[in-house]
Amino acid sequence: MDKLTKKIIDLPKRLLVEEPLNLYSGIRGMFRESSKIAGLPPGSAVYTGFRKDTPFNIDLFSYSENTLEEKNNISIEEIINLPKDGNFNWINIEGIHHAEKVKEICEAFGIHPLTMEDILSVGQRPQIDDTENYLFVALKMLQFDSKKNKTLNEQVSFVLTKDLLITFQERKGDTFEAVRNRLRAGKGRIRKEGLDYLLYALVDTVVDHYFIVLEKFGDILEEIEERIMFQGQKRDFDLLYTLKRELIHIRRSVWPLREVISKLERDEIKLIRKHTRLYIRDVYDHTIQAIDSVETYRDFISSLGDLYQSVISNKLNQVMKTLTIFSVIFIPLTFIAGVYGINFENVPEFQWEYGYAYFWSLLIGMAVITLGIFKYKKWM
């Protein structure tokens, strides 16, 4: 048994019992947090997601074409007092459930309170907002947890100014490590281009990870297809239902992203150069491809559900066919046994020396004739 098969066998109990309960608890928690916003003035600093144990952390990449300075776990005062030396600055903030610290940063960099509210409201759909001083983009970042075999959904927000890019994340760990490595290596055009190109690179990485998650779904669905064809157990059908719900969450993250990328590509946003729009157009194509993949897997799940029903129906038909054959064989035998079970004295076979052998020969012969008819008609 390979590793993937073992994971799939172990999935149903967790997905069908433990995860729905956790999801229900999480949704209740989100509604409780969202209810705190009700009645508050617009722009209130209230985090609406799940409470995390992630500590508040700020990382800084300050770079130019020939230089790079990387700092980890720096203070808010350090980023507020960044020197104006002409370098491009990327500030990555983790742990936005520390709402007061996020509010302090937003106030320091002139980020509108309504934008701050969107940053902290993590349950919303991907969006883009072009203001006079900055560009705000919020989208969903998906990761596949291979240990738990489930999809992790996180909102990541981008605030782009003329000389600064700030990213806000809910927890530690993201999909941006490849971009950081490109910055450290100093190869390609990422350190030569501006912050709008860095924004493109980060968004492109997020979209590329959609394909990684979808590929995992494809592997699991192919394994389920094989299991259904050979076994057709009910847990496979239950697992398909769980995966379908999981795919619906992915679809909610991917579909609105198309509109966001389209605005980045086509609208006259002053912070996005024309040269960078060519690369963003490629991200848009990838987004459309991801949407097509999501729809394909949704259809695949539906077809696997139909396949499961067909396999189960076929098994049921085989069982009914077997029972029917036995019934047809034993009906005449039962009739013969009933005839010779009567209590009349003048039945000739009762006094015959070979009557008992005749009785069994008749039963066996009738059974053989019935089986021969089934074989001739190719009913078995």
Tab-separated table of C-alpha atoms in Angstrom:
chain	number	residue	atom	x	y	z
A	1	MET	CA	0.000	0.000	0.000
A	2	ASP	CA	1.550	3.320	-1.056
A	3	LYS	CA	1.636	6.442	1.057
A	4	LEU	CA	-1.124	8.266	-0.821
A	5	THR	CA	-3.489	5.310	-0.546
A	6	LYS	CA	-2.882	5.100	3.209
A	7	LYS	CA	-3.667	8.810	3.572
A	8	ILE	CA	-6.904	8.404	1.643
A	9	ILE	CA	-7.932	5.411	3.745
A	10	ASP	CA	-7.309	7.482	6.887
A	11	LEU	CA	-9.146	10.531	5.537
A	12	PRO	CA	-12.834	9.665	6.046
A	13	LYS	CA	-12.812	9.484	9.845
A	14	ARG	CA	-11.010	12.803	10.152
A	15	LEU	CA	-12.856	14.586	7.361
A	16	LEU	CA	-16.305	13.226	8.143
A	17	VAL	CA	-16.195	13.420	11.942
A	18	GLU	CA	-13.408	15.607	13.272
A	19	GLU	CA	-13.033	18.255	10.553
A	20	PRO	CA	-16.748	19.119	10.199
A	21	LEU	CA	-16.888	19.674	13.956
A	22	ASN	CA	-13.772	21.834	13.827
A	23	LEU	CA	-15.161	23.736	10.838
A	24	TYR	CA	-18.462	24.265	12.646
A	25	SER	CA	-16.662	25.559	15.716
A	26	GLY	CA	-14.502	27.801	13.551
A	27	ILE	CA	-17.502	29.247	11.715
A	28	ARG	CA	-19.234	29.926	15.023
A	29	GLY	CA	-16.067	31.662	16.199
A	30	MET	CA	-15.974	33.784	13.079
A	31	PHE	CA	-19.597	34.833	13.531
A	32	ARG	CA	-18.876	35.732	17.142
A	33	GLU	CA	-15.925	37.864	16.058
A	34	SER	CA	-17.888	39.434	13.190
A	35	SER	CA	-20.714	40.294	15.548
A	36	LYS	CA	-18.316	42.600	17.393
A	37	ILE	CA	-18.295	44.873	14.332
A	38	ALA	CA	-22.064	45.289	14.376
A	39	GLY	CA	-22.910	48.803	15.472
A	40	LEU	CA	-19.301	50.002	15.478
A	41	PRO	CA	-18.281	52.976	13.336
A	42	PRO	CA	-16.627	52.252	9.941
A	43	GLY	CA	-12.898	51.662	10.140
A	44	SER	CA	-12.895	49.984	13.548
A	45	ALA	CA	-9.825	47.866	14.276
A	46	VAL	CA	-11.469	44.467	14.876
A	47	TYR	CA	-10.019	41.196	13.616
A	48	THR	CA	-12.811	38.923	12.324
A	49	GLY	CA	-10.882	35.687	11.783
A	50	PHE	CA	-9.942	32.851	14.103
A	51	ARG	CA	-7.815	33.788	17.071
A	52	LYS	CA	-4.231	32.566	16.572
A	53	ASP	CA	-1.258	31.998	18.811
A	54	THR	CA	0.996	33.500	16.136
A	55	PRO	CA	3.208	36.195	17.638
A	56	PHE	CA	3.282	39.573	15.957
A	57	ASN	CA	6.285	39.693	13.632
A	58	ILE	CA	7.661	42.181	11.101
A	59	ASP	CA	10.254	41.305	8.446
A	60	LEU	CA	11.956	43.799	6.165
A	61	PHE	CA	13.591	43.479	2.764
A	62	SER	CA	15.298	46.716	1.744
A	63	TYR	CA	16.955	46.362	-1.646
A	64	SER	CA	18.215	47.969	-4.791
A	65	GLU	CA	19.787	46.479	-7.893
A	66	ASN	CA	23.143	45.950	-6.161
A	67	THR	CA	22.283	45.839	-2.457
A	68	LEU	CA	20.020	43.868	-0.151
A	69	GLU	CA	19.352	44.262	3.549
A	70	GLU	CA	17.166	41.692	5.296
A	71	LYS	CA	15.903	42.151	8.846
A	72	ASN	CA	13.707	39.826	10.855
A	73	ASN	CA	11.479	40.515	13.851
A	74	ILE	CA	11.958	44.256	13.856
A	75	SER	CA	9.927	46.792	15.808
A	76	ILE	CA	7.173	49.072	14.587
A	77	GLU	CA	9.368	52.095	15.327
A	78	GLU	CA	12.038	50.796	12.942
A	79	ILE	CA	9.701	50.496	9.980
A	80	ILE	CA	8.092	53.847	10.702
A	81	ASN	CA	11.528	55.500	10.694
A	82	LEU	CA	12.891	53.817	7.580
A	83	PRO	CA	15.517	55.986	5.906
A	84	LYS	CA	14.649	57.591	2.586
A	85	ASP	CA	17.682	56.234	0.754
A	86	GLY	CA	16.022	55.359	-2.539
A	87	ASN	CA	15.843	51.614	-1.792
A	88	PHE	CA	12.753	49.520	-2.386
A	89	ASN	CA	11.260	48.329	0.901
A	90	TRP	CA	9.091	45.239	1.391
A	91	ILE	CA	7.564	44.937	4.859
A	92	ASN	CA	5.907	41.623	5.718
A	93	ILE	CA	3.660	41.573	8.796
A	94	GLU	CA	2.496	38.315	10.421
A	95	GLY	CA	-0.172	37.988	13.094
A	96	ILE	CA	-2.777	40.574	12.134
A	97	HIS	CA	-5.009	39.428	14.993
A	98	HIS	CA	-2.929	41.932	16.967
A	99	ALA	CA	-5.356	44.558	15.720
A	100	GLU	CA	-3.992	47.501	17.712
A	101	LYS	CA	-0.510	47.042	16.263
A	102	VAL	CA	-1.933	46.809	12.753
A	103	LYS	CA	-3.859	50.013	13.428
A	104	GLU	CA	-0.669	51.752	14.585
A	105	ILE	CA	1.130	50.764	11.375
A	106	CYS	CA	-1.772	51.846	9.181
A	107	GLU	CA	-1.962	55.236	10.867
A	108	ALA	CA	1.791	55.710	10.527
A	109	PHE	CA	1.743	55.087	6.749
A	110	GLY	CA	-1.471	56.956	6.012
A	111	ILE	CA	-3.587	53.903	5.259
A	112	HIS	CA	-7.280	54.772	5.391
A	113	PRO	CA	-9.290	53.274	8.286
A	114	LEU	CA	-11.646	51.566	5.821
A	115	THR	CA	-8.662	49.849	4.210
A	116	MET	CA	-7.458	48.823	7.668
A	117	GLU	CA	-10.899	47.347	8.319
A	118	ASP	CA	-10.626	45.336	5.066
A	119	ILE	CA	-7.208	44.063	6.150
A	120	LEU	CA	-8.614	42.796	9.447
A	121	SER	CA	-11.855	41.451	7.927
A	122	VAL	CA	-10.412	38.216	6.589
A	123	GLY	CA	-13.674	36.583	5.549
A	124	GLN	CA	-14.309	38.778	2.526
A	125	ARG	CA	-13.772	38.025	-1.148
A	126	PRO	CA	-10.623	39.136	-3.029
A	127	GLN	CA	-10.710	42.813	-3.898
A	128	ILE	CA	-8.685	45.746	-5.210
A	129	ASP	CA	-8.878	49.418	-4.278
A	130	ASP	CA	-6.857	52.141	-5.999
A	131	THR	CA	-6.647	55.241	-3.808
A	132	GLU	CA	-4.778	58.475	-4.307
A	133	ASN	CA	-1.767	57.445	-2.199
A	134	TYR	CA	-1.632	53.664	-2.407
A	135	LEU	CA	-2.956	50.529	-4.078
A	136	PHE	CA	-4.715	47.963	-1.894
A	137	VAL	CA	-5.106	44.326	-2.981
A	138	ALA	CA	-6.558	41.494	-0.895
A	139	LEU	CA	-6.684	37.887	-2.039
A	140	LYS	CA	-6.790	34.345	-0.705
A	141	MET	CA	-3.579	32.365	-0.305
A	142	LEU	CA	-4.036	28.591	-0.444
A	143	GLN	CA	-1.662	25.977	0.894
A	144	PHE	CA	-1.959	22.210	1.054
A	145	ASP	CA	-1.127	20.649	4.400
A	146	SER	CA	0.312	17.258	3.429
A	147	LYS	CA	0.327	16.073	7.073
A	148	LYS	CA	-3.381	16.695	7.610
A	149	ASN	CA	-4.175	16.328	3.905
A	150	LYS	CA	-6.351	19.455	3.788
A	151	THR	CA	-6.372	22.920	2.273
A	152	LEU	CA	-5.405	25.938	4.378
A	153	ASN	CA	-7.041	29.219	3.434
A	154	GLU	CA	-5.530	32.546	4.453
A	155	GLN	CA	-6.165	36.122	3.424
A	156	VAL	CA	-3.117	38.146	2.455
A	157	SER	CA	-3.352	41.896	1.899
A	158	PHE	CA	-1.000	44.107	-0.107
A	159	VAL	CA	-0.548	47.845	0.269
A	160	LEU	CA	1.638	49.353	-2.463
A	161	THR	CA	2.965	52.899	-2.281
A	162	LYS	CA	5.580	54.694	-4.333
A	163	ASP	CA	8.525	53.380	-2.291
A	164	LEU	CA	6.995	50.741	-0.024
A	165	LEU	CA	5.143	47.424	-0.256
A	166	ILE	CA	3.455	46.097	2.881
A	167	THR	CA	1.988	42.600	3.106
A	168	PHE	CA	-0.337	41.605	5.938
A	169	GLN	CA	-0.709	37.905	6.828
A	170	GLU	CA	-2.708	36.035	9.430
A	171	ARG	CA	-0.068	33.518	10.443
A	172	LYS	CA	3.560	32.606	10.052
A	173	GLY	CA	4.509	30.608	6.988
A	174	ASP	CA	3.514	31.493	3.465
A	175	THR	CA	4.177	30.803	-0.202
A	176	PHE	CA	6.603	33.704	-0.658
A	177	GLU	CA	9.859	31.920	0.159
A	178	ALA	CA	10.679	31.479	-3.535
A	179	VAL	CA	10.393	35.264	-4.020
A	180	ARG	CA	12.620	35.883	-1.011
A	181	ASN	CA	15.224	33.532	-2.442
A	182	ARG	CA	15.122	35.402	-5.754
A	183	LEU	CA	15.718	38.651	-3.893
A	184	ARG	CA	18.618	37.140	-1.967
A	185	ALA	CA	20.190	35.700	-5.106
A	186	GLY	CA	19.884	38.976	-6.986
A	187	LYS	CA	19.354	37.171	-10.280
A	188	GLY	CA	16.838	38.074	-12.924
A	189	ARG	CA	14.960	41.347	-12.960
A	190	ILE	CA	13.268	41.276	-9.559
A	191	ARG	CA	15.848	43.583	-7.926
A	192	LYS	CA	16.131	45.749	-11.024
A	193	GLU	CA	12.436	46.460	-11.349
A	194	GLY	CA	10.264	48.463	-8.984
A	195	LEU	CA	7.871	47.479	-6.226
A	196	ASP	CA	5.059	46.978	-8.710
A	197	TYR	CA	7.087	44.117	-10.182
A	198	LEU	CA	7.552	42.694	-6.664
A	199	LEU	CA	3.776	42.885	-6.197
A	200	TYR	CA	3.372	40.989	-9.460
A	201	ALA	CA	5.890	38.342	-8.321
A	202	LEU	CA	4.066	37.812	-5.017
A	203	VAL	CA	0.626	37.602	-6.640
A	204	ASP	CA	2.002	35.250	-9.284
A	205	THR	CA	3.378	32.989	-6.535
A	206	VAL	CA	-0.016	32.894	-4.834
A	207	VAL	CA	-1.719	31.918	-8.103
A	208	ASP	CA	0.937	29.274	-8.840
A	209	HIS	CA	0.233	27.637	-5.487
A	210	TYR	CA	-3.392	27.251	-6.539
A	211	PHE	CA	-2.133	24.768	-9.104
A	212	ILE	CA	-0.142	22.887	-6.445
A	213	VAL	CA	-3.282	22.535	-4.328
A	214	LEU	CA	-5.366	21.516	-7.347
A	215	GLU	CA	-2.783	18.929	-8.362
A	216	LYS	CA	-3.118	17.365	-4.901
A	217	PHE	CA	-6.867	17.239	-5.443
A	218	GLY	CA	-6.310	15.593	-8.806
A	219	ASP	CA	-4.089	12.905	-7.274
A	220	ILE	CA	-6.640	12.154	-4.569
A	221	LEU	CA	-9.525	12.009	-7.055
A	222	GLU	CA	-7.637	9.629	-9.336
A	223	GLU	CA	-6.952	7.371	-6.363
A	224	ILE	CA	-10.616	7.487	-5.372
A	225	GLU	CA	-11.624	6.608	-8.942
A	226	GLU	CA	-9.513	3.464	-8.820
A	227	ARG	CA	-10.894	2.536	-5.410
A	228	ILE	CA	-14.472	3.024	-6.596
A	229	MET	CA	-13.908	0.846	-9.660
A	230	PHE	CA	-12.490	-2.046	-7.622
A	231	GLN	CA	-14.274	-1.673	-4.292
A	232	GLY	CA	-17.021	0.950	-4.375
A	233	GLN	CA	-17.268	1.415	-0.615
A	234	LYS	CA	-19.524	3.996	0.986
A	235	ARG	CA	-16.627	5.860	2.558
A	236	ASP	CA	-15.437	6.779	-0.941
A	237	PHE	CA	-18.769	8.445	-1.643
A	238	ASP	CA	-18.629	10.294	1.689
A	239	LEU	CA	-15.097	11.414	0.919
A	240	LEU	CA	-16.223	12.744	-2.465
A	241	TYR	CA	-18.834	14.862	-0.720
A	242	THR	CA	-16.199	16.279	1.630
A	243	LEU	CA	-13.825	17.049	-1.254
A	244	LYS	CA	-16.640	18.726	-3.146
A	245	ARG	CA	-17.254	21.070	-0.241
A	246	GLU	CA	-13.522	21.743	0.001
A	247	LEU	CA	-13.438	22.555	-3.706
A	248	ILE	CA	-16.309	24.993	-3.272
A	249	HIS	CA	-14.157	26.981	-0.820
A	250	ILE	CA	-11.316	27.000	-3.352
A	251	ARG	CA	-13.695	28.186	-6.056
A	252	ARG	CA	-14.789	31.089	-3.858
A	253	SER	CA	-11.147	32.125	-3.599
A	254	VAL	CA	-10.234	31.707	-7.276
A	255	TRP	CA	-13.226	33.157	-9.108
A	256	PRO	CA	-13.129	36.704	-7.630
A	257	LEU	CA	-9.357	36.782	-8.185
A	258	ARG	CA	-9.953	36.992	-11.929
A	259	GLU	CA	-11.628	40.374	-11.491
A	260	VAL	CA	-8.793	41.647	-9.289
A	261	ILE	CA	-6.069	40.621	-11.748
A	262	SER	CA	-8.098	42.040	-14.632
A	263	LYS	CA	-8.208	45.441	-12.941
A	264	LEU	CA	-4.470	45.319	-12.274
A	265	GLU	CA	-3.899	44.561	-15.938
A	266	ARG	CA	-6.328	46.931	-17.636
A	267	ASP	CA	-7.133	49.845	-15.352
A	268	GLU	CA	-4.956	52.914	-15.414
A	269	ILE	CA	-3.406	52.457	-11.987
A	270	LYS	CA	-0.606	54.929	-11.636
A	271	LEU	CA	1.496	52.711	-9.353
A	272	ILE	CA	1.552	49.887	-11.928
A	273	ARG	CA	3.830	50.607	-14.868
A	274	LYS	CA	2.916	49.630	-18.401
A	275	HIS	CA	5.948	47.349	-18.544
A	276	THR	CA	4.679	45.401	-15.515
A	277	ARG	CA	1.186	45.009	-16.977
A	278	LEU	CA	2.596	42.575	-19.522
A	279	TYR	CA	3.584	40.225	-16.695
A	280	ILE	CA	0.276	40.726	-14.918
A	281	ARG	CA	-1.462	39.619	-18.108
A	282	ASP	CA	0.343	36.298	-17.744
A	283	VAL	CA	-0.977	35.994	-14.178
A	284	TYR	CA	-4.469	36.642	-15.534
A	285	ASP	CA	-4.044	33.747	-17.972
A	286	HIS	CA	-2.936	31.530	-15.089
A	287	THR	CA	-5.986	32.613	-13.100
A	288	ILE	CA	-8.302	31.603	-15.942
A	289	GLN	CA	-6.480	28.272	-16.157
A	290	ALA	CA	-6.926	27.739	-12.422
A	291	ILE	CA	-10.646	28.491	-12.735
A	292	ASP	CA	-10.911	25.955	-15.564
A	293	SER	CA	-9.136	23.386	-13.387
A	294	VAL	CA	-11.541	24.011	-10.505
A	295	GLU	CA	-14.532	23.544	-12.803
A	296	THR	CA	-12.967	20.416	-14.291
A	297	TYR	CA	-12.454	18.873	-10.861
A	298	ARG	CA	-16.010	19.790	-9.854
A	299	ASP	CA	-17.293	17.928	-12.897
A	300	PHE	CA	-14.888	15.094	-12.129
A	301	ILE	CA	-16.258	14.787	-8.599
A	302	SER	CA	-19.817	14.724	-9.961
A	303	SER	CA	-18.886	12.047	-12.493
A	304	LEU	CA	-17.197	10.003	-9.757
A	305	GLY	CA	-20.399	10.257	-7.737
A	306	ASP	CA	-22.330	8.917	-10.714
A	307	LEU	CA	-19.696	6.216	-11.165
A	308	TYR	CA	-20.079	5.198	-7.529
A	309	GLN	CA	-23.837	4.958	-7.921
A	310	SER	CA	-23.363	2.874	-11.080
A	311	VAL	CA	-20.929	0.526	-9.360
A	312	ILE	CA	-23.251	0.123	-6.375
A	313	SER	CA	-26.215	-0.461	-8.693
A	314	ASN	CA	-24.219	-3.015	-10.639
A	315	LYS	CA	-23.281	-4.832	-7.432
A	316	LEU	CA	-26.911	-4.786	-6.353
A	317	ASN	CA	-27.964	-6.144	-9.733
A	318	GLN	CA	-25.436	-8.945	-9.412
A	319	VAL	CA	-26.779	-9.834	-5.992
A	320	MET	CA	-30.363	-9.761	-7.253
A	321	LYS	CA	-29.370	-11.844	-10.261
A	322	THR	CA	-27.797	-14.486	-8.026
A	323	LEU	CA	-30.826	-14.578	-5.751
A	324	THR	CA	-33.130	-14.817	-8.760
A	325	ILE	CA	-31.195	-17.768	-10.163
A	326	PHE	CA	-31.415	-19.588	-6.832
A	327	SER	CA	-35.116	-18.779	-6.614
A	328	VAL	CA	-35.852	-20.064	-10.127
A	329	ILE	CA	-33.924	-23.270	-9.420
A	330	PHE	CA	-35.652	-23.991	-6.118
A	331	ILE	CA	-39.212	-23.076	-7.138
A	332	PRO	CA	-39.768	-26.302	-9.180
A	333	LEU	CA	-37.830	-28.307	-6.584
A	334	THR	CA	-40.088	-26.950	-3.878
A	335	PHE	CA	-43.117	-27.834	-5.986
A	336	ILE	CA	-41.902	-31.444	-6.472
A	337	ALA	CA	-41.087	-31.811	-2.781
A	338	GLY	CA	-44.562	-30.483	-1.960
A	339	VAL	CA	-46.231	-32.950	-4.285
A	340	TYR	CA	-44.474	-35.938	-2.761
A	341	GLY	CA	-45.050	-34.572	0.696
A	342	ILE	CA	-48.792	-35.147	0.520
A	343	ASN	CA	-50.506	-37.573	2.904
A	344	PHE	CA	-52.436	-39.716	0.406
A	345	GLU	CA	-51.908	-43.459	0.621
A	346	ASN	CA	-52.460	-44.377	-3.031
A	347	VAL	CA	-49.438	-42.548	-4.524
A	348	PRO	CA	-47.713	-45.185	-6.729
A	349	GLU	CA	-44.173	-43.968	-6.090
A	350	PHE	CA	-44.558	-44.539	-2.346
A	351	GLN	CA	-44.735	-48.317	-2.870
A	352	TRP	CA	-42.118	-48.428	-5.602
A	353	GLU	CA	-38.741	-49.944	-4.787
A	354	TYR	CA	-36.829	-47.187	-6.604
A	355	GLY	CA	-39.183	-44.359	-5.583
A	356	TYR	CA	-36.625	-42.594	-3.358
A	357	ALA	CA	-33.934	-42.721	-6.069
A	358	TYR	CA	-36.504	-41.509	-8.597
A	359	PHE	CA	-37.374	-38.581	-6.343
A	360	TRP	CA	-33.761	-37.400	-6.061
A	361	SER	CA	-33.093	-37.977	-9.739
A	362	LEU	CA	-36.086	-35.791	-10.550
A	363	LEU	CA	-34.866	-32.996	-8.268
A	364	ILE	CA	-31.306	-33.087	-9.588
A	365	GLY	CA	-32.445	-33.358	-13.182
A	366	MET	CA	-34.786	-30.386	-12.848
A	367	ALA	CA	-31.982	-28.292	-11.312
A	368	VAL	CA	-29.596	-29.250	-14.125
A	369	ILE	CA	-32.194	-28.428	-16.794
A	370	THR	CA	-32.851	-25.021	-15.202
A	371	LEU	CA	-29.133	-24.224	-15.050
A	372	GLY	CA	-28.775	-25.363	-18.658
A	373	ILE	CA	-31.504	-22.947	-19.744
A	374	PHE	CA	-29.729	-20.072	-17.929
A	375	LYS	CA	-26.453	-20.978	-19.625
A	376	TYR	CA	-28.093	-21.238	-23.046
A	377	LYS	CA	-29.756	-17.847	-22.642
A	378	LYS	CA	-26.469	-16.421	-21.323
A	379	TRP	CA	-28.160	-15.152	-18.202
A	380	MET	CA	-25.294	-16.330	-16.060
